[in-house]
Amino acid sequence: MVTARAAATFDPDGRSAAAARGFVRDALLGWGLPEVVDDAIVLVSELVTNAVVHAGTAAEVCCLREEETVRIEVTDHHPERGLPTLGDGPVTASDRYADPDGEGGRGLLMCSALAERWGVEYAAGRKTVWFRLQLPAHVVGTRYAVPATPGSDLPSSAGPVHVAVVQLDEDGRVLAWNPDAEALFRYPAAEVLGRPWADLAVWPHSPDRGLGLTDTLRLARWEGSYGIRDRDGREVEVYGVQVRVRDTEGIPSALCLLVLEPDRAVLRSPARALPGERPDPAGPRLDLLAGPVATDDLDTLLQRTVERARDLLDGDAAYLLLTTDDETEFEVRAATGLTSGHRRHTRFPVGTGNRYDSARLPSVHEDLTARPTGLPLLSDSGMRSLLTVPLKVEGRLIGSLGIAATAPGRYDNEDALRLQFAADRVALAVESTRLTELERLRRGSLSFLVEASDLLAGTLEHEQTLALMAQMAVPTLASWCAVYTTADHTSPTRLAFVLHEDEDRIDPLRDLLDKTPVPEAGPSHGVRFWTAPAETAGPGGPTDNPELAGLLGETVVLALTARNRVIGLLALGVPAGVRFRQEILELAEDLSRRAALALDNSRLYSERTATSQALQRSLLPPDLPEIPGVEVDVYYQAAGEGNEVGGDFYDLFTIREGTYGFAIGDVCGTGPEAASVTGLARHSLRLLAREGLDAPQVLRRLNAAILDEGSRSRFLTLLYGELTPRPDGSTELSLVCAGHPLPLRLRTDGRVDRAATPQPLLGVMDDLDLTAEHLVLAPGEVLLCVTDGVTERREGRRMLGDDGLAEVLTGCTGLTAGAVAARVQRAVERFAPEPPSDDMAILTLRVPDQRQP
């Protein structure tokens, strides 16, 4: 005896097999037969494929439910492609259905293997392959909860059941009136189109029904009983479902579906009780939204939902899962009554479970020990009964709600339907609140990335950039962070920086990562999970440190890619039992891209600075020689960040035994261009002086060398001299001051006078008339040589000048050469609050007084 029938026809195209599988699955699940679903869809898929792909015809699929079996028929319209042709020889099991690996006959082989019975029936222009699947005896386990209408509530009309479809405009006037409406109310469409619905509807006015007809028509959805006046003026009791819709231009209207009151089961939603009706046998409706809940607080809403669902269904535990953006995984967002080991944000696939379980249908799990659900959330929880319902919005799965109890057989089909009705009401609130949370997270992510970009752009120091990367990641993205860097293509990747939110765990974490093999570079984009630290710290690993307890959970690695080259790796980790949320991983990817560019910029800057400083240091003289009977001290400061040498320079070197050369000069300009002329001048002075030339000859040759530089030449002011200590304790000097600030001589009585006269600077004229000036420094006297960075030190319009420098030098009587240089340097810095903006060099020569102690 056939108790139910479902049939469909599928066109001959490549999508038909998938559509047929879905049709059979829905039909069998709707009949409450999950046990035969898998076998049925395998056979139907193969048979429909044979029909639409190989036979090239449409396929008709018919499902028949019988008392103890299910019969499924697949019909095509290509009868000549029937059973495989048998050969003339003896028939064996291997060739009974032709080649099992060939395209023909494979569906029949499957029928033979899976079905209790099967067969092929031929008719004119068609062929039908049918099979029967035996329904297994009911065992304790999982059942799908589907609405079941009692027989007494089924329509019992003598004729066809009419469903009237009436569409009303924004003012409540009839826009559309279908033939079933004409049959039920005996009004032709021409007589009712444009009439107010209030003229036809007999709307009840009772205290318990608060809304009138006009207000009800503006609701998004409504269903219930009322009356309609037919053409003879009689009141016809109807049951209606009303939905508010909008057309393509956004104009709203109300769509009403109406049946006679005895046929109400056709439209009535399950578990719905109307005022004045007897209580629903399924029990009172569940309300999971009781009490005020902040609409923007998703965690509070979810937690209150699971707690209320547990209490209303007298459960021992409850949980609520939400799907990820791609709807492939569930994420634990709220739970109550389960062990603390089930952490929030843990993920597992939506398909987790057994063949009798589906996240998209309400299910009753009678005994989890007899048929485990496969959910890791319930492992070792002690729960026996489980009730699960999906959370859906506009047909899209957004989550799952589960109620569990320690006793078996606690819940039945009616409990599932009641919980599903409540879940349908709460799903929209959950989705709305989740969207609000996602928007808040998106705004927070943008703010985080903007702040990160500003901080990373604020420094070019390599070590500071590493520290900023880690500090931005911890604890916002992870509980710990490690940065690995690569100097170049040939250098190995090394651990450069480690940070943990708990400072006491930084050293144990670094020790662990030092013993862990460095992660491979891998792809230049995306997140990769990294298990090596946990394996190193696990049983049998090289570490056995109790400080690592609970330290390592999920760990990910992101490549730091800048300018199409992987320059390092960013490792992020969370504690044991915690998993990364997808939005956190996406934010980490964005941060890694910005951090990689900042790290590469800092690396390039550091390399450039190191190269520049190495070249600049090569322009400075080596250690100053010890001159018997003369104290020498130098102070030097180059202008500009990262510069060690600028346009100012100094030198002190041995010319021949007993005679030494000294120089202090200033090249026009600052920076690398001026430093190049500095190198030319310093090395030329040494070379020319050691050739035996006197001071004027040395400067004339240097002037020619500078002019030979052409456009790269610079003006140069230079004080050059030679000194020779004498046996009587004094020192003889020969000086040429070529356009340079004049040297000052400090006598033992405190008087200060100029020790030379000005002469032409270098790098301007070809022929220079230079003359050497001679003087003798007596014991206790000081010769102070400076560049214009000292004399031209300014504060507004005020300048230190030669007179101010002389005043400073006057107070240096009796001081050593080093003390004189230091006092002049302090006087220059204190002259103005802002730091000096020009290169500055101070060279001090002092002949010590042997009579002083």
PDB file of N, CA and C in Angstrom, residues 793-796 828-829 832-837:
ATOM      1  N   ARG A 793      77.105  81.117  15.581  1.00  0.00           N
ATOM      2  CA  ARG A 793      75.996  80.597  16.381  1.00  0.00           C
ATOM      3  C   ARG A 793      75.060  81.741  16.695  1.00  0.00           C
ATOM      4  N   ARG A 794      73.724  81.532  16.402  1.00  0.00           N
ATOM      5  CA  ARG A 794      72.770  82.631  16.487  1.00  0.00           C
ATOM      6  C   ARG A 794      71.623  82.319  17.427  1.00  0.00           C
ATOM      7  N   GLU A 795      71.064  83.388  17.941  1.00  0.00           N
ATOM      8  CA  GLU A 795      69.768  83.368  18.621  1.00  0.00           C
ATOM      9  C   GLU A 795      69.016  84.594  18.146  1.00  0.00           C
ATOM     10  N   GLY A 796      68.110  84.391  17.179  1.00  0.00           N
ATOM     11  CA  GLY A 796      67.449  85.532  16.577  1.00  0.00           C
ATOM     12  C   GLY A 796      68.462  86.352  15.798  1.00  0.00           C
ATOM     13  N   VAL A 828      78.761  77.517  23.228  1.00  0.00           N
ATOM     14  CA  VAL A 828      78.043  77.539  21.962  1.00  0.00           C
ATOM     15  C   VAL A 828      76.646  76.956  22.128  1.00  0.00           C
ATOM     16  N   GLU A 829      76.531  75.822  22.821  1.00  0.00           N
ATOM     17  CA  GLU A 829      75.221  75.196  22.994  1.00  0.00           C
ATOM     18  C   GLU A 829      74.292  76.044  23.833  1.00  0.00           C
ATOM     19  N   ALA A 832      71.944  79.571  22.547  1.00  0.00           N
ATOM     20  CA  ALA A 832      70.564  79.577  22.034  1.00  0.00           C
ATOM     21  C   ALA A 832      69.873  78.296  22.483  1.00  0.00           C
ATOM     22  N   PRO A 833      68.542  78.334  22.686  1.00  0.00           N
ATOM     23  CA  PRO A 833      67.840  77.133  23.168  1.00  0.00           C
ATOM     24  C   PRO A 833      67.750  76.021  22.121  1.00  0.00           C
ATOM     25  N   GLU A 834      67.688  76.393  20.833  1.00  0.00           N
ATOM     26  CA  GLU A 834      67.589  75.356  19.806  1.00  0.00           C
ATOM     27  C   GLU A 834      68.967  74.763  19.537  1.00  0.00           C
ATOM     28  N   PRO A 835      69.022  73.497  19.077  1.00  0.00           N
ATOM     29  CA  PRO A 835      70.315  72.864  18.814  1.00  0.00           C
ATOM     30  C   PRO A 835      71.017  73.524  17.644  1.00  0.00           C
ATOM     31  N   PRO A 836      72.351  73.400  17.578  1.00  0.00           N
ATOM     32  CA  PRO A 836      73.109  74.007  16.469  1.00  0.00           C
ATOM     33  C   PRO A 836      72.673  73.417  15.138  1.00  0.00           C
ATOM     34  N   SER A 837      72.622  74.255  14.107  1.00  0.00           N
ATOM     35  CA  SER A 837      72.187  73.838  12.766  1.00  0.00           C
ATOM     36  C   SER A 837      73.333  73.746  11.783  1.00  0.00           C
TER      37      SER A 837
END
